Backbone as a chain_set.jsonl record, in Angstrom:
{"seq": "MINASVTAKAGEDGHLYGSVGNALIATAISFGLWLLERETALPYEALAIFAVVMLNAVMGYIQESRAEEAVAAGRRGTELGPELWLTHAFLGYAQLFVGRAGEGIREIETAVRLDSSVMPVQGTLAWAYGAAGQRERAREIAARLERLAAAPNG", "coords": {"N": [[51.42, 19.948, -72.902], [48.689, 21.874, -71.837], [47.89, 25.184, -72.588], [46.666, 27.787, -70.668], [44.945, 30.833, -70.617], [43.664, 34.029, -69.673], [42.325, 37.076, -70.615], [42.103, 40.529, -69.683], [39.311, 42.662, -70.247], [38.229, 45.615, -71.958], [35.975, 47.986, -70.691], [33.014, 49.907, -71.605], [33.693, 52.464, -70.863], [36.362, 52.536, -71.269], [38.035, 51.652, -69.299], [39.846, 49.049, -67.658], [38.341, 46.091, -66.488], [37.742, 43.641, -63.997], [40.307, 42.566, -63.576], [41.504, 41.352, -61.321], [39.689, 39.268, -60.88], [39.944, 37.93, -63.333], [42.597, 37.163, -63.128], [42.441, 35.356, -61.034], [40.727, 33.404, -62.13], [42.217, 32.533, -64.395], [44.47, 31.605, -63.088], [43.334, 29.57, -61.529], [42.412, 27.815, -63.526], [44.828, 27.12, -64.78], [46.141, 26.0, -62.564], [44.459, 23.852, -62.028], [44.861, 22.355, -64.368], [47.542, 21.759, -63.978], [47.334, 20.124, -61.739], [46.1, 17.926, -62.921], [47.972, 17.118, -64.861], [50.6, 17.212, -63.769], [53.259, 17.795, -64.64], [55.385, 19.304, -63.801], [57.265, 20.188, -60.807], [56.169, 22.286, -59.345], [53.318, 24.52, -59.781], [54.161, 26.318, -62.05], [53.255, 27.758, -64.324], [50.718, 28.645, -63.498], [51.444, 30.325, -61.39], [52.941, 32.221, -62.783], [51.023, 33.342, -64.527], [49.28, 34.488, -62.659], [51.003, 36.354, -61.448], [51.678, 38.062, -63.618], [49.162, 39.12, -64.446], [48.313, 40.372, -62.114], [50.351, 42.258, -61.806], [49.825, 43.79, -64.052], [47.32, 44.819, -63.294], [48.039, 46.417, -61.103], [49.756, 48.25, -62.363], [47.91, 49.465, -64.09], [46.236, 50.704, -62.221], [48.026, 52.562, -61.078], [48.634, 54.08, -63.351], [46.103, 55.129, -63.966], [45.584, 56.674, -61.676], [47.572, 58.571, -61.919], [46.751, 59.766, -64.264], [44.421, 61.03, -63.432], [45.608, 62.886, -61.756], [46.87, 64.388, -63.697], [44.652, 65.491, -64.976], [43.705, 67.134, -62.911], [45.908, 68.879, -62.698], [45.795, 70.028, -65.229], [43.369, 71.4, -65.047], [44.046, 73.319, -63.113], [45.95, 74.662, -64.607], [44.386, 75.801, -66.677], [42.899, 77.536, -65.174], [44.839, 79.315, -64.281], [45.905, 80.244, -66.681], [43.778, 81.035, -68.688], [43.639, 82.019, -71.264], [45.516, 80.751, -72.759], [46.254, 78.52, -75.3], [47.634, 76.138, -74.962], [47.239, 75.231, -72.314], [44.559, 74.472, -72.356], [44.621, 72.517, -74.329], [46.282, 70.588, -73.103], [44.676, 69.875, -70.844], [42.479, 68.897, -72.232], [43.604, 66.636, -73.565], [44.252, 65.079, -71.319], [41.693, 64.644, -70.265], [40.544, 63.135, -72.343], [42.144, 60.865, -72.134], [41.375, 59.74, -69.681], [38.872, 58.939, -70.319], [36.809, 60.779, -70.613], [35.283, 61.923, -72.929], [33.539, 63.982, -73.924], [34.149, 66.244, -72.299], [36.87, 66.433, -72.842], [36.885, 66.946, -75.608], [35.599, 69.462, -75.627], [37.534, 71.052, -74.322], [39.692, 70.848, -76.098], [38.549, 71.952, -78.366], [38.371, 74.571, -77.422], [41.111, 75.173, -77.241], [41.788, 75.147, -79.975], [40.183, 77.252, -80.867], [41.488, 79.345, -79.577], [44.02, 79.326, -80.764], [44.293, 78.645, -83.893], [46.314, 77.842, -85.537], [47.817, 75.716, -84.686], [48.457, 72.796, -85.776], [48.752, 70.012, -84.88], [47.042, 69.914, -82.644], [44.589, 70.369, -83.812], [44.474, 68.049, -85.333], [44.255, 66.141, -83.3], [41.778, 66.875, -82.32], [40.178, 66.236, -84.519], [40.541, 63.44, -84.516], [39.364, 62.863, -81.991], [36.712, 63.681, -82.44], [36.029, 61.804, -84.418], [36.286, 59.393, -82.948], [34.249, 59.785, -81.171], [32.072, 59.46, -82.716], [31.324, 61.561, -84.297], [31.589, 61.914, -87.179], [31.383, 63.6, -89.477], [32.231, 66.113, -88.583], [34.847, 65.437, -87.96], [35.805, 64.841, -90.521], [35.649, 67.38, -91.715], [37.644, 68.832, -90.35], [39.865, 67.264, -91.019], [39.942, 67.669, -93.793], [40.46, 70.433, -93.842], [43.005, 70.437, -92.676], [44.406, 69.008, -94.615], [44.273, 70.831, -96.756], [45.79, 72.926, -95.651], [48.256, 71.646, -95.404], [48.883, 71.231, -98.066], [49.216, 73.759, -99.041], [51.426, 76.24, -100.366], [54.493, 77.075, -98.743], [54.973, 80.177, -97.427]], "CA": [[50.803, 20.711, -71.851], [47.667, 22.793, -72.301], [48.164, 26.552, -72.149], [45.44, 28.484, -70.291], [45.13, 32.261, -70.333], [42.469, 34.855, -69.672], [42.738, 38.471, -70.75], [41.166, 41.54, -69.2], [38.596, 43.322, -71.33], [37.94, 47.027, -71.694], [34.572, 48.34, -70.607], [32.642, 51.002, -72.489], [34.362, 53.696, -70.452], [37.774, 52.438, -71.583], [38.802, 51.147, -68.17], [39.888, 47.605, -67.523], [37.589, 45.591, -65.362], [37.881, 42.226, -63.731], [41.683, 42.083, -63.617], [41.732, 40.412, -60.226], [38.871, 38.09, -61.179], [40.573, 37.218, -64.439], [43.816, 36.535, -62.62], [42.057, 34.186, -60.242], [40.193, 32.391, -63.045], [43.332, 31.975, -65.169], [45.305, 30.844, -62.158], [42.609, 28.344, -61.164], [42.433, 26.9, -64.678], [46.189, 26.607, -64.932], [46.438, 25.138, -61.417], [43.71, 22.614, -62.266], [45.575, 21.588, -65.396], [48.769, 21.257, -63.356], [46.949, 18.989, -60.901], [45.828, 16.784, -63.801], [49.14, 16.693, -65.631], [51.764, 17.095, -62.872], [54.486, 17.731, -65.441], [56.444, 20.014, -63.09], [57.164, 20.056, -59.352], [55.293, 23.363, -58.884], [52.476, 25.061, -60.86], [54.843, 27.535, -62.5], [52.417, 28.528, -65.245], [49.683, 29.319, -62.7], [52.096, 31.408, -60.662], [53.328, 33.249, -63.755], [49.799, 34.026, -64.971], [48.817, 35.319, -61.55], [51.937, 37.473, -61.268], [51.576, 38.993, -64.744], [47.887, 39.834, -64.441], [48.299, 41.26, -60.95], [51.234, 43.374, -62.13], [49.065, 44.612, -64.994], [46.292, 45.528, -62.532], [48.713, 47.447, -60.314], [50.219, 49.285, -63.292], [46.718, 50.193, -64.529], [45.813, 51.573, -61.12], [48.987, 53.674, -60.992], [48.465, 54.916, -64.536], [44.839, 55.849, -63.852], [45.689, 57.709, -60.649], [48.397, 59.647, -62.488], [45.939, 60.466, -65.251], [43.556, 61.936, -62.672], [46.473, 63.993, -61.33], [47.082, 65.22, -64.884], [43.42, 66.263, -65.165], [43.707, 68.199, -61.897], [46.932, 69.852, -63.092], [45.26, 70.745, -66.387], [42.36, 72.357, -64.574], [44.774, 74.431, -62.495], [46.577, 75.42, -65.688], [43.396, 76.63, -67.376], [42.512, 78.626, -64.255], [45.932, 80.287, -64.252], [46.118, 80.809, -68.015], [42.609, 80.687, -69.496], [43.788, 82.481, -72.652], [46.594, 79.983, -73.392], [45.748, 77.324, -75.959], [48.344, 74.952, -74.485], [46.626, 74.712, -71.086], [43.311, 73.801, -72.739], [44.983, 71.287, -75.05], [46.757, 69.632, -72.104], [43.522, 69.383, -70.097], [41.68, 68.079, -73.155], [44.273, 65.335, -73.74], [44.102, 64.317, -70.074], [40.293, 64.232, -70.181], [40.358, 62.034, -73.291], [42.855, 59.697, -71.623], [40.609, 59.101, -68.607], [37.585, 58.5, -70.839], [35.803, 61.841, -70.587], [35.381, 62.425, -74.3], [32.853, 65.257, -74.093], [34.941, 67.301, -71.671], [38.123, 66.548, -73.576], [36.606, 67.617, -76.884], [35.344, 70.893, -75.364], [38.8, 71.743, -74.023], [40.508, 70.922, -77.317], [37.898, 72.978, -79.197], [38.805, 75.876, -76.893], [42.506, 75.365, -77.656], [41.787, 75.473, -81.401], [39.645, 78.62, -80.987], [42.501, 80.292, -79.107], [45.106, 79.384, -81.751], [43.959, 77.653, -84.918], [47.484, 77.495, -86.348], [48.492, 74.541, -84.119], [47.873, 71.683, -86.512], [48.599, 68.762, -84.13], [45.862, 69.992, -81.78], [43.452, 70.159, -84.711], [44.461, 66.625, -85.664], [43.712, 65.436, -82.14], [40.344, 67.169, -82.284], [39.558, 65.406, -85.566], [40.523, 62.067, -84.003], [38.381, 62.777, -80.904], [35.39, 63.706, -83.068], [35.798, 60.504, -85.052], [36.099, 58.379, -81.909], [32.965, 60.053, -80.521], [31.013, 59.231, -83.691], [31.032, 62.8, -85.016], [32.432, 61.698, -88.358], [31.38, 64.741, -90.393], [33.111, 67.142, -88.006], [36.216, 64.934, -88.117], [36.156, 65.001, -91.936], [35.858, 68.809, -91.973], [38.974, 69.204, -89.853], [40.862, 66.562, -91.83], [40.023, 68.371, -95.084], [41.148, 71.708, -93.595], [44.425, 70.138, -92.468], [44.978, 68.634, -95.92], [44.461, 72.068, -97.514], [46.924, 73.647, -95.067], [49.489, 70.914, -95.717], [49.151, 71.364, -99.491], [49.5, 75.154, -99.373], [52.863, 76.555, -100.425], [55.049, 77.795, -97.582], [55.47, 81.507, -97.734]], "C": [[49.818, 21.7, -72.462], [47.961, 24.172, -71.739], [46.836, 27.242, -71.866], [45.756, 29.944, -70.038], [43.786, 32.953, -70.416], [42.932, 36.291, -69.754], [41.669, 39.384, -70.189], [40.526, 42.212, -70.399], [38.306, 44.753, -70.95], [36.44, 47.23, -71.66], [34.279, 49.489, -71.541], [33.347, 52.293, -72.131], [35.86, 53.643, -70.69], [38.627, 51.907, -70.449], [38.777, 49.629, -68.151], [39.054, 47.19, -66.331], [37.897, 44.116, -65.192], [39.296, 41.713, -63.728], [41.956, 41.06, -62.53], [40.943, 39.131, -60.469], [39.472, 37.262, -62.295], [41.827, 36.498, -63.989], [43.477, 35.276, -61.848], [41.514, 33.066, -61.122], [41.326, 31.718, -63.819], [44.224, 31.119, -64.282], [44.638, 29.532, -61.795], [42.621, 27.335, -62.303], [43.814, 26.273, -64.827], [46.554, 25.661, -63.791], [45.711, 23.805, -61.566], [44.383, 21.732, -63.306], [46.871, 21.003, -64.831], [48.45, 20.054, -62.483], [46.701, 17.739, -61.74], [47.1, 16.229, -64.434], [50.371, 16.429, -64.778], [53.08, 16.945, -63.636], [55.654, 18.438, -64.759], [56.215, 19.872, -61.586], [56.21, 21.1, -58.761], [54.463, 23.885, -60.057], [53.024, 26.391, -61.374], [53.975, 28.4, -63.404], [51.341, 29.295, -64.476], [50.273, 30.506, -61.95], [52.468, 32.552, -61.601], [52.114, 34.038, -64.227], [49.321, 34.983, -63.882], [49.701, 36.554, -61.389], [51.786, 38.515, -62.375], [50.275, 39.788, -64.691], [47.799, 40.777, -63.247], [49.205, 42.478, -61.187], [50.531, 44.339, -63.082], [47.999, 45.429, -64.256], [46.914, 46.671, -61.725], [49.176, 48.587, -61.215], [49.033, 50.115, -63.811], [46.223, 51.151, -63.472], [46.729, 52.785, -61.012], [48.786, 54.631, -62.152], [47.185, 55.742, -64.426], [44.932, 56.952, -62.805], [46.555, 58.867, -61.145], [47.615, 60.445, -63.521], [44.994, 61.437, -64.556], [44.355, 63.126, -62.146], [46.721, 64.94, -62.494], [45.844, 66.063, -65.168], [43.385, 67.422, -64.175], [44.735, 69.286, -62.242], [46.46, 70.672, -64.292], [44.213, 71.768, -66.0], [43.024, 73.572, -63.933], [45.412, 75.314, -63.568], [45.591, 76.308, -66.417], [42.884, 77.754, -66.488], [43.57, 79.723, -64.246], [46.136, 80.976, -65.603], [44.97, 80.483, -68.948], [42.718, 81.098, -70.965], [44.87, 81.706, -73.406], [46.046, 78.689, -74.0], [46.366, 76.065, -75.372], [47.708, 74.372, -73.223], [45.338, 73.965, -71.399], [43.599, 72.503, -73.493], [45.434, 70.206, -74.065], [45.593, 69.03, -71.326], [42.651, 68.501, -70.983], [42.285, 66.702, -73.368], [44.084, 64.465, -72.501], [42.668, 63.81, -69.929], [40.017, 63.068, -71.137], [40.977, 60.758, -72.745], [42.056, 58.981, -70.54], [39.188, 58.75, -69.043], [36.474, 59.525, -70.788], [35.828, 62.58, -71.925], [34.739, 63.794, -74.462], [33.643, 66.414, -73.524], [36.254, 67.517, -72.418], [37.946, 67.285, -74.886], [36.369, 69.106, -76.655], [36.64, 71.654, -75.09], [39.665, 71.878, -75.279], [39.882, 71.901, -78.312], [38.311, 74.375, -78.738], [40.233, 76.166, -77.319], [42.579, 75.783, -79.12], [41.227, 76.881, -81.623], [40.693, 79.662, -80.592], [43.673, 80.415, -80.073], [44.89, 78.281, -82.782], [45.151, 77.252, -85.775], [48.206, 76.243, -85.839], [47.845, 73.29, -84.711], [47.78, 70.381, -85.713], [47.378, 68.76, -83.198], [44.603, 69.792, -82.622], [43.344, 68.689, -85.107], [43.895, 65.794, -84.526], [42.214, 65.666, -82.038], [39.608, 66.34, -83.333], [39.46, 63.957, -85.104], [39.447, 61.901, -82.927], [36.962, 62.812, -81.459], [35.074, 62.345, -83.688], [35.516, 59.416, -84.031], [34.754, 58.547, -81.218], [31.792, 59.88, -81.49], [30.609, 60.468, -84.473], [31.882, 62.846, -86.293], [32.504, 62.915, -89.285], [32.286, 65.862, -89.877], [34.573, 66.723, -88.147], [36.683, 65.127, -89.563], [36.433, 66.467, -92.284], [37.249, 69.248, -91.528], [40.056, 68.543, -90.687], [41.038, 67.249, -93.184], [40.755, 69.7, -94.93], [42.643, 71.477, -93.41], [45.112, 69.738, -93.768], [45.221, 69.885, -96.773], [45.662, 72.859, -96.991], [48.247, 72.968, -95.424], [49.868, 71.076, -97.18], [49.524, 72.787, -99.905], [50.994, 75.413, -99.415], [53.312, 77.347, -99.199], [55.531, 79.159, -98.029], [54.466, 82.33, -98.355]], "O": [[50.101, 22.295, -73.502], [48.249, 24.315, -70.551], [45.966, 27.279, -72.735], [46.713, 30.268, -69.334], [42.888, 32.517, -71.135], [43.846, 36.686, -69.03], [40.481, 39.062, -70.212], [41.146, 42.315, -71.457], [38.154, 45.076, -69.772], [35.717, 46.703, -72.505], [35.183, 50.0, -72.202], [33.579, 53.134, -73.0], [36.569, 54.592, -70.357], [39.832, 51.729, -70.622], [37.805, 49.005, -68.577], [39.056, 47.852, -65.293], [38.271, 43.434, -66.146], [39.492, 40.506, -63.867], [42.568, 40.022, -62.784], [41.467, 38.033, -60.284], [39.507, 36.034, -62.216], [42.096, 35.372, -64.405], [44.144, 34.251, -61.989], [41.813, 31.896, -60.883], [41.394, 30.491, -63.894], [44.674, 30.046, -64.681], [45.294, 28.492, -61.755], [42.818, 26.141, -62.078], [43.95, 25.059, -64.979], [47.199, 24.637, -64.016], [46.273, 22.751, -61.268], [44.464, 20.514, -63.145], [47.25, 19.882, -65.169], [49.196, 19.075, -62.476], [47.044, 16.63, -61.331], [47.278, 15.015, -64.528], [51.115, 15.49, -65.059], [53.903, 16.084, -63.322], [56.807, 18.19, -65.111], [55.132, 19.491, -61.142], [55.52, 20.821, -57.78], [54.858, 23.713, -61.21], [52.43, 27.448, -61.161], [53.956, 29.624, -63.273], [51.082, 30.462, -64.769], [49.661, 31.572, -61.886], [52.323, 33.722, -61.245], [52.166, 35.264, -64.317], [49.0, 36.14, -64.153], [49.201, 37.665, -61.215], [51.769, 39.715, -62.101], [50.289, 41.006, -64.873], [47.259, 41.876, -63.37], [48.857, 43.596, -60.807], [50.633, 45.556, -62.932], [47.8, 46.605, -64.564], [46.361, 47.77, -61.678], [49.01, 49.757, -60.872], [49.146, 51.333, -63.953], [45.834, 52.278, -63.777], [46.255, 53.912, -60.869], [48.77, 55.848, -61.967], [47.184, 56.928, -64.757], [44.415, 58.049, -63.017], [46.288, 60.023, -60.816], [47.794, 61.657, -63.643], [44.788, 62.55, -65.038], [43.844, 64.245, -62.095], [46.777, 66.156, -62.308], [45.965, 67.224, -65.558], [43.076, 68.555, -64.546], [44.456, 70.475, -62.091], [46.703, 71.877, -64.357], [44.17, 72.867, -66.552], [42.62, 74.71, -64.174], [45.419, 76.54, -63.462], [45.913, 77.45, -66.746], [42.481, 78.806, -66.985], [43.246, 80.91, -64.208], [46.497, 82.152, -65.657], [45.153, 79.733, -69.907], [41.982, 80.592, -71.812], [45.114, 81.982, -74.58], [45.45, 77.868, -73.302], [45.702, 75.031, -75.289], [47.643, 73.152, -73.073], [45.049, 72.941, -70.781], [42.898, 71.507, -73.312], [45.023, 69.05, -74.174], [45.522, 67.812, -71.162], [42.143, 67.474, -70.533], [41.566, 65.702, -73.356], [43.795, 63.273, -72.605], [42.452, 62.67, -69.515], [39.327, 62.118, -70.769], [40.395, 59.682, -72.878], [42.057, 57.752, -70.482], [38.384, 58.309, -68.222], [35.303, 59.167, -70.91], [36.325, 63.701, -72.03], [35.332, 64.681, -75.075], [33.798, 67.447, -74.174], [36.692, 68.653, -72.601], [38.752, 68.146, -75.239], [36.883, 69.933, -77.409], [36.819, 72.773, -75.571], [40.297, 72.913, -75.49], [40.601, 72.603, -79.023], [38.569, 75.254, -79.559], [40.541, 77.289, -77.718], [43.349, 76.677, -79.469], [41.731, 77.622, -82.467], [40.775, 80.731, -81.197], [44.262, 81.49, -80.195], [45.261, 77.128, -82.562], [45.014, 76.404, -86.657], [49.122, 75.758, -86.502], [46.831, 72.797, -84.216], [46.779, 69.68, -85.86], [46.756, 67.717, -82.991], [43.663, 69.123, -82.192], [42.242, 68.149, -85.205], [43.14, 64.85, -84.758], [41.465, 64.748, -81.705], [38.534, 65.803, -83.06], [38.424, 63.316, -85.278], [38.702, 60.921, -82.941], [36.101, 62.059, -81.006], [33.983, 61.806, -83.502], [34.609, 58.605, -84.22], [34.178, 57.574, -80.732], [30.644, 60.128, -81.121], [29.645, 60.426, -85.237], [32.76, 63.693, -86.454], [33.569, 63.224, -89.819], [33.018, 66.482, -90.649], [35.437, 67.555, -88.422], [37.822, 65.529, -89.801], [37.344, 66.761, -93.058], [37.945, 69.957, -92.256], [41.054, 69.178, -91.028], [42.162, 67.393, -93.665], [41.572, 70.062, -95.776], [43.458, 72.239, -93.93], [46.27, 70.089, -93.996], [46.252, 69.992, -97.436], [46.451, 73.394, -97.77], [49.237, 73.64, -95.712], [51.054, 71.063, -97.511], [50.079, 73.0, -100.983], [51.747, 74.876, -98.603], [52.574, 78.191, -98.69], [56.391, 79.276, -98.902], [54.731, 83.488, -98.678]]}, "num_chains": 1, "name": "protein.A"}
């Protein structure tokens, strides 16, 4: 039996596109192969492909809507506690997750300015710079973190 599958691809903004279209294409290919081969009473493979890709599309939609809720919650947090590094870090992480790199980087930069001793936030900032093509800035932070990690405690 020939195995047919189609995977969703990520767009430049990081979001999946064509999940429903891919599901229909994969299902049609598998159903066509089932019609040719008739190895089973029902087109189980076509049904399974359709179910899995549709489930993936639904889960992606839920995840994206929750991420937008996290962005809104982060904005409220920065309004309530603009001097707290944690609120800016949270909003920055949420912005990065939904594909808003510039906004996410600005919020994480603010978090680092408010408290530069939080090394994981600096590490995230280095990663975000690197992902955004700002390699030199990423290297500067990575070097600073290496120096801090090598320094004796106390």
